[in-house]
């Protein structure tokens, strides 16, 4: 399996007006703050610190676009700002809703949405809201920080999320042990390829 090559940061966007013009196919990573979205993008791109990660929830507040080659074509991985961190002023929450909601609803290049959830706390009320916004593209659920769970707890959460998100592809994932990285990359590349207009 060939991975992504020549990964690079493209642009950070704080408003819909600044979105880069539609171009290569995109997959977007959404999820609560601190679940590991930026870490997952780094693991998938095979880069240690291209996307900035942080112990402090709310690190990513812009939509960050990354580009990489796969099969000799460009593709974009899109890191969406996280939601649900504590003590967020209402104005910021509204800004988040407009930015992320607007992007998801209008982006023609979007080929899949990756819903990133902490395997220990899957499908919060906010995740459910996001799922409702995700009808436009296939949904892939990554259950991150799987390294924090026992094998039996992993199996249990996998079963539960597969039941709740019928129709989604659900994977256990760990940026630390790299469990699920290859499988997730294969899935994403399949979606990106399916979106290619020849
Ligand atoms: P925001 O940008 O704030 O929305 O967060 P994020 O979802 O991008 O999370 P980020 O990737 O910054 O990771 C948050 C914290 O979780 C960091 O301290 C990471 O090192 C840690 N982390 C991420 N993925 C994993 C994982 O698979 N296993 C473990 N044990 N820790 C992880
Ligand atoms: Mg982040």
mmCIF file of C-alpha atoms and ligand atoms in Angstrom:
data_model
loop_
_atom_site.group_PDB
_atom_site.id
_atom_site.type_symbol
_atom_site.label_atom_id
_atom_site.label_comp_id
_atom_site.label_asym_id
_atom_site.label_seq_id
_atom_site.Cartn_x
_atom_site.Cartn_y
_atom_site.Cartn_z
ATOM 1 C CA UNK A 1 0.000 0.000 0.000
ATOM 2 C CA UNK A 2 1.495 3.338 -0.953
ATOM 3 C CA UNK A 3 0.856 6.156 1.475
ATOM 4 C CA UNK A 4 0.734 9.894 1.061
ATOM 5 C CA UNK A 5 3.850 11.670 -0.213
ATOM 6 C CA UNK A 6 5.044 15.277 -0.307
ATOM 7 C CA UNK A 7 2.622 16.401 2.399
ATOM 8 C CA UNK A 8 2.534 20.127 2.999
ATOM 9 C CA UNK A 9 0.501 22.722 4.833
ATOM 10 C CA UNK A 10 -1.634 24.704 2.417
ATOM 11 C CA UNK A 11 -3.676 27.289 4.313
ATOM 12 C CA UNK A 12 -5.423 28.134 7.606
ATOM 13 C CA UNK A 13 -8.846 29.645 7.160
ATOM 14 C CA UNK A 14 -10.878 31.611 9.708
ATOM 15 C CA UNK A 15 -13.863 32.469 7.547
ATOM 16 C CA UNK A 16 -15.719 30.953 4.611
ATOM 17 C CA UNK A 17 -14.585 33.801 2.365
ATOM 18 C CA UNK A 18 -10.973 32.649 2.739
ATOM 19 C CA UNK A 19 -11.569 29.025 1.662
ATOM 20 C CA UNK A 20 -9.138 27.951 -1.052
ATOM 21 C CA UNK A 21 -10.811 27.478 -4.428
ATOM 22 C CA UNK A 22 -12.162 23.979 -4.940
ATOM 23 C CA UNK A 23 -9.504 21.767 -6.454
ATOM 24 C CA UNK A 24 -8.250 18.306 -5.471
ATOM 25 C CA UNK A 25 -10.630 15.962 -3.631
ATOM 26 C CA UNK A 26 -10.848 16.556 0.127
ATOM 27 C CA UNK A 27 -11.501 14.536 3.265
ATOM 28 C CA UNK A 28 -12.342 16.518 6.386
ATOM 29 C CA UNK A 29 -11.628 15.577 10.009
ATOM 30 C CA UNK A 30 -14.249 16.662 12.528
ATOM 31 C CA UNK A 31 -14.728 15.926 16.198
ATOM 32 C CA UNK A 32 -14.649 17.206 19.739
ATOM 33 C CA UNK A 33 -11.664 19.159 20.913
ATOM 34 C CA UNK A 34 -8.691 17.143 22.040
ATOM 35 C CA UNK A 35 -9.870 13.802 20.614
ATOM 36 C CA UNK A 36 -6.826 13.593 18.355
ATOM 37 C CA UNK A 37 -7.857 14.987 14.956
ATOM 38 C CA UNK A 38 -4.544 16.729 14.253
ATOM 39 C CA UNK A 39 -2.602 13.717 15.573
ATOM 40 C CA UNK A 40 -4.588 11.436 13.258
ATOM 41 C CA UNK A 41 -3.752 13.641 10.253
ATOM 42 C CA UNK A 42 -0.051 13.506 11.139
ATOM 43 C CA UNK A 43 -0.172 9.712 11.549
ATOM 44 C CA UNK A 44 -1.961 9.285 8.213
ATOM 45 C CA UNK A 45 0.438 11.590 6.390
ATOM 46 C CA UNK A 46 3.435 9.919 8.036
ATOM 47 C CA UNK A 47 4.578 13.235 9.490
ATOM 48 C CA UNK A 48 5.477 13.825 13.098
ATOM 49 C CA UNK A 49 4.298 17.384 13.543
ATOM 50 C CA UNK A 50 2.870 18.858 10.363
ATOM 51 C CA UNK A 51 -0.513 19.492 12.018
ATOM 52 C CA UNK A 52 -0.068 21.146 15.401
ATOM 53 C CA UNK A 53 -1.264 19.094 18.332
ATOM 54 C CA UNK A 54 -1.705 20.149 21.921
ATOM 55 C CA UNK A 55 -2.661 18.966 25.360
ATOM 56 C CA UNK A 56 -4.817 22.099 25.594
ATOM 57 C CA UNK A 57 -8.250 21.555 24.049
ATOM 58 C CA UNK A 58 -9.188 24.039 21.372
ATOM 59 C CA UNK A 59 -5.782 24.269 19.754
ATOM 60 C CA UNK A 60 -7.117 24.211 16.191
ATOM 61 C CA UNK A 61 -9.541 27.118 15.694
ATOM 62 C CA UNK A 62 -9.194 27.598 11.979
ATOM 63 C CA UNK A 63 -9.867 25.167 9.149
ATOM 64 C CA UNK A 64 -6.409 23.932 8.228
ATOM 65 C CA UNK A 65 -5.800 22.511 4.776
ATOM 66 C CA UNK A 66 -3.007 20.027 4.049
ATOM 67 C CA UNK A 67 -2.124 18.672 0.638
ATOM 68 C CA UNK A 68 -0.364 15.460 -0.310
ATOM 69 C CA UNK A 69 0.120 13.184 -3.296
ATOM 70 C CA UNK A 70 -1.343 9.751 -3.558
ATOM 71 C CA UNK A 71 -1.110 7.735 -6.751
ATOM 72 C CA UNK A 72 0.579 10.762 -8.270
ATOM 73 C CA UNK A 73 -2.428 13.052 -7.742
ATOM 74 C CA UNK A 74 -2.970 15.809 -5.189
ATOM 75 C CA UNK A 75 -5.477 15.340 -2.387
ATOM 76 C CA UNK A 76 -6.397 17.474 0.601
ATOM 77 C CA UNK A 77 -6.787 16.525 4.256
ATOM 78 C CA UNK A 78 -8.771 19.164 6.105
ATOM 79 C CA UNK A 79 -8.432 19.660 9.873
ATOM 80 C CA UNK A 80 -11.628 21.240 11.201
ATOM 81 C CA UNK A 81 -11.685 23.134 14.502
ATOM 82 C CA UNK A 82 -12.849 20.982 17.400
ATOM 83 C CA UNK A 83 -16.066 21.479 19.294
ATOM 84 C CA UNK A 84 -17.317 21.070 22.805
ATOM 85 C CA UNK A 85 -14.441 22.345 24.866
ATOM 86 C CA UNK A 86 -15.361 23.983 28.152
ATOM 87 C CA UNK A 87 -15.907 27.697 28.716
ATOM 88 C CA UNK A 88 -16.313 28.700 25.118
ATOM 89 C CA UNK A 89 -18.071 32.040 24.722
ATOM 90 C CA UNK A 90 -21.318 31.872 22.777
ATOM 91 C CA UNK A 91 -19.931 34.122 20.025
ATOM 92 C CA UNK A 92 -17.100 31.673 19.413
ATOM 93 C CA UNK A 93 -19.494 28.742 19.286
ATOM 94 C CA UNK A 94 -21.596 30.584 16.719
ATOM 95 C CA UNK A 95 -18.497 31.348 14.695
ATOM 96 C CA UNK A 96 -17.560 27.665 14.801
ATOM 97 C CA UNK A 97 -21.040 26.649 13.682
ATOM 98 C CA UNK A 98 -20.994 29.051 10.730
ATOM 99 C CA UNK A 99 -17.494 28.064 9.644
ATOM 100 C CA UNK A 100 -17.686 24.269 10.010
ATOM 101 C CA UNK A 101 -21.371 24.035 9.053
ATOM 102 C CA UNK A 102 -20.811 26.254 6.032
ATOM 103 C CA UNK A 103 -17.803 24.268 4.873
ATOM 104 C CA UNK A 104 -19.526 20.878 5.253
ATOM 105 C CA UNK A 105 -22.710 22.020 3.564
ATOM 106 C CA UNK A 106 -21.141 23.653 0.543
ATOM 107 C CA UNK A 107 -17.882 21.935 -0.340
ATOM 108 C CA UNK A 108 -18.178 20.139 -3.663
ATOM 109 C CA UNK A 109 -14.706 18.585 -3.376
ATOM 110 C CA UNK A 110 -15.609 16.813 -0.120
ATOM 111 C CA UNK A 111 -15.350 13.040 -0.603
ATOM 112 C CA UNK A 112 -15.643 11.825 3.001
ATOM 113 C CA UNK A 113 -16.010 13.145 6.516
ATOM 114 C CA UNK A 114 -13.930 11.526 9.229
ATOM 115 C CA UNK A 115 -15.674 11.797 12.579
ATOM 116 C CA UNK A 116 -12.928 11.496 15.168
ATOM 117 C CA UNK A 117 -14.030 10.353 18.612
ATOM 118 C CA UNK A 118 -12.162 9.358 21.762
ATOM 119 C CA UNK A 119 -12.734 5.594 21.996
ATOM 120 C CA UNK A 120 -13.433 6.068 25.710
ATOM 121 C CA UNK A 121 -16.253 8.597 25.142
ATOM 122 C CA UNK A 122 -17.867 7.930 21.773
ATOM 123 C CA UNK A 123 -20.975 9.581 20.351
ATOM 124 C CA UNK A 124 -21.630 12.548 22.595
ATOM 125 C CA UNK A 125 -24.627 14.781 21.909
ATOM 126 C CA UNK A 126 -22.355 17.110 19.924
ATOM 127 C CA UNK A 127 -21.123 14.195 17.823
ATOM 128 C CA UNK A 128 -24.761 13.355 17.051
ATOM 129 C CA UNK A 129 -25.311 16.926 15.835
ATOM 130 C CA UNK A 130 -22.304 16.677 13.607
ATOM 131 C CA UNK A 131 -23.502 13.379 12.146
ATOM 132 C CA UNK A 132 -26.712 15.172 11.208
ATOM 133 C CA UNK A 133 -24.621 17.673 9.198
ATOM 134 C CA UNK A 134 -22.725 14.945 7.415
ATOM 135 C CA UNK A 135 -25.335 13.654 5.021
ATOM 136 C CA UNK A 136 -23.468 15.073 1.994
ATOM 137 C CA UNK A 137 -20.525 12.685 2.127
ATOM 138 C CA UNK A 138 -19.685 9.179 3.339
ATOM 139 C CA UNK A 139 -18.901 9.029 7.052
ATOM 140 C CA UNK A 140 -15.850 7.306 8.516
ATOM 141 C CA UNK A 141 -15.642 7.120 12.318
ATOM 142 C CA UNK A 142 -12.190 6.866 13.905
ATOM 143 C CA UNK A 143 -12.159 5.755 17.533
ATOM 144 C CA UNK A 144 -8.898 7.311 18.657
ATOM 145 C CA UNK A 145 -6.696 6.744 21.691
ATOM 146 C CA UNK A 146 -7.572 3.051 21.357
ATOM 147 C CA UNK A 147 -4.251 2.419 23.136
ATOM 148 C CA UNK A 148 -5.994 3.513 26.346
ATOM 149 C CA UNK A 149 -8.477 0.621 26.211
ATOM 150 C CA UNK A 150 -8.161 -3.097 26.835
ATOM 151 C CA UNK A 151 -8.834 -5.458 23.944
ATOM 152 C CA UNK A 152 -12.258 -6.353 25.307
ATOM 153 C CA UNK A 153 -13.222 -2.704 25.846
ATOM 154 C CA UNK A 154 -12.092 -1.954 22.282
ATOM 155 C CA UNK A 155 -14.301 -4.718 20.905
ATOM 156 C CA UNK A 156 -17.232 -3.450 22.946
ATOM 157 C CA UNK A 157 -16.947 0.159 21.794
ATOM 158 C CA UNK A 158 -16.487 -0.909 18.189
ATOM 159 C CA UNK A 159 -19.710 -2.911 18.331
ATOM 160 C CA UNK A 160 -21.614 -0.099 20.008
ATOM 161 C CA UNK A 161 -20.540 2.594 17.535
ATOM 162 C CA UNK A 162 -21.194 0.354 14.545
ATOM 163 C CA UNK A 163 -24.737 -0.143 15.820
ATOM 164 C CA UNK A 164 -25.302 3.575 16.381
ATOM 165 C CA UNK A 165 -23.781 4.757 13.109
ATOM 166 C CA UNK A 166 -25.207 2.257 10.694
ATOM 167 C CA UNK A 167 -23.817 3.024 7.256
ATOM 168 C CA UNK A 168 -20.576 4.513 8.548
ATOM 169 C CA UNK A 169 -17.230 2.756 8.418
ATOM 170 C CA UNK A 170 -15.915 2.504 11.978
ATOM 171 C CA UNK A 171 -12.275 1.870 12.917
ATOM 172 C CA UNK A 172 -10.204 1.696 16.080
ATOM 173 C CA UNK A 173 -7.236 4.052 15.815
ATOM 174 C CA UNK A 174 -4.173 5.072 17.762
ATOM 175 C CA UNK A 175 -1.625 7.670 16.792
ATOM 176 C CA UNK A 176 0.610 6.202 19.525
ATOM 177 C CA UNK A 177 0.640 2.498 18.598
ATOM 178 C CA UNK A 178 -0.374 3.199 14.968
ATOM 179 C CA UNK A 179 -3.203 0.697 15.286
ATOM 180 C CA UNK A 180 -5.657 1.314 12.455
ATOM 181 C CA UNK A 181 -3.428 3.795 10.600
ATOM 182 C CA UNK A 182 -2.915 1.638 7.513
ATOM 183 C CA UNK A 183 -6.554 0.629 7.401
ATOM 184 C CA UNK A 184 -7.738 4.239 7.734
ATOM 185 C CA UNK A 185 -5.306 5.366 5.029
ATOM 186 C CA UNK A 186 -6.598 2.687 2.658
ATOM 187 C CA UNK A 187 -10.172 3.769 3.303
ATOM 188 C CA UNK A 188 -9.414 7.451 2.742
ATOM 189 C CA UNK A 189 -7.470 6.799 -0.413
ATOM 190 C CA UNK A 190 -10.343 4.737 -1.723
ATOM 191 C CA UNK A 191 -12.727 7.667 -1.126
ATOM 192 C CA UNK A 192 -10.308 10.146 -2.679
ATOM 193 C CA UNK A 193 -9.873 7.976 -5.738
ATOM 194 C CA UNK A 194 -13.611 7.455 -6.110
ATOM 195 C CA UNK A 195 -13.953 11.220 -6.294
ATOM 196 C CA UNK A 196 -11.575 11.661 -9.147
ATOM 197 C CA UNK A 197 -13.028 12.911 -12.386
ATOM 198 C CA UNK A 198 -11.235 11.358 -15.284
HETATM 199 P P1 LIG B 1 -8.156 20.353 18.933
HETATM 200 O O1 LIG B 1 -7.282 20.892 17.847
HETATM 201 O O2 LIG B 1 -8.040 21.076 20.223
HETATM 202 O O3 LIG B 1 -9.575 20.200 18.501
HETATM 203 O O4 LIG B 1 -7.615 18.871 19.311
HETATM 204 P P2 LIG B 1 -7.295 17.629 18.351
HETATM 205 O O5 LIG B 1 -8.528 16.814 18.174
HETATM 206 O O6 LIG B 1 -6.605 18.076 17.108
HETATM 207 O O7 LIG B 1 -6.300 16.771 19.258
HETATM 208 P P3 LIG B 1 -4.708 16.621 19.165
HETATM 209 O O8 LIG B 1 -4.333 15.834 17.968
HETATM 210 O O9 LIG B 1 -4.082 17.951 19.370
HETATM 211 O O10 LIG B 1 -4.434 15.671 20.438
HETATM 212 C C1 LIG B 1 -4.834 16.039 21.734
HETATM 213 C C2 LIG B 1 -4.004 15.277 22.757
HETATM 214 O O11 LIG B 1 -4.271 13.877 22.662
HETATM 215 C C3 LIG B 1 -2.492 15.425 22.567
HETATM 216 O O12 LIG B 1 -1.890 15.493 23.839
HETATM 217 C C4 LIG B 1 -2.108 14.151 21.820
HETATM 218 O O13 LIG B 1 -0.768 13.765 22.049
HETATM 219 C C5 LIG B 1 -3.073 13.141 22.436
HETATM 220 N N1 LIG B 1 -3.370 12.031 21.505
HETATM 221 C C6 LIG B 1 -3.795 12.144 20.222
HETATM 222 N N2 LIG B 1 -3.994 10.931 19.664
HETATM 223 C C7 LIG B 1 -3.683 10.015 20.606
HETATM 224 C C8 LIG B 1 -3.696 8.571 20.636
HETATM 225 O O14 LIG B 1 -4.030 7.881 19.683
HETATM 226 N N3 LIG B 1 -3.337 7.998 21.831
HETATM 227 C C9 LIG B 1 -2.987 8.718 22.923
HETATM 228 N N4 LIG B 1 -2.674 8.043 24.036
HETATM 229 N N5 LIG B 1 -2.953 10.074 22.927
HETATM 230 C C10 LIG B 1 -3.295 10.718 21.794
HETATM 231 MG MG1 LIG B 2 -6.237 19.956 16.376
#
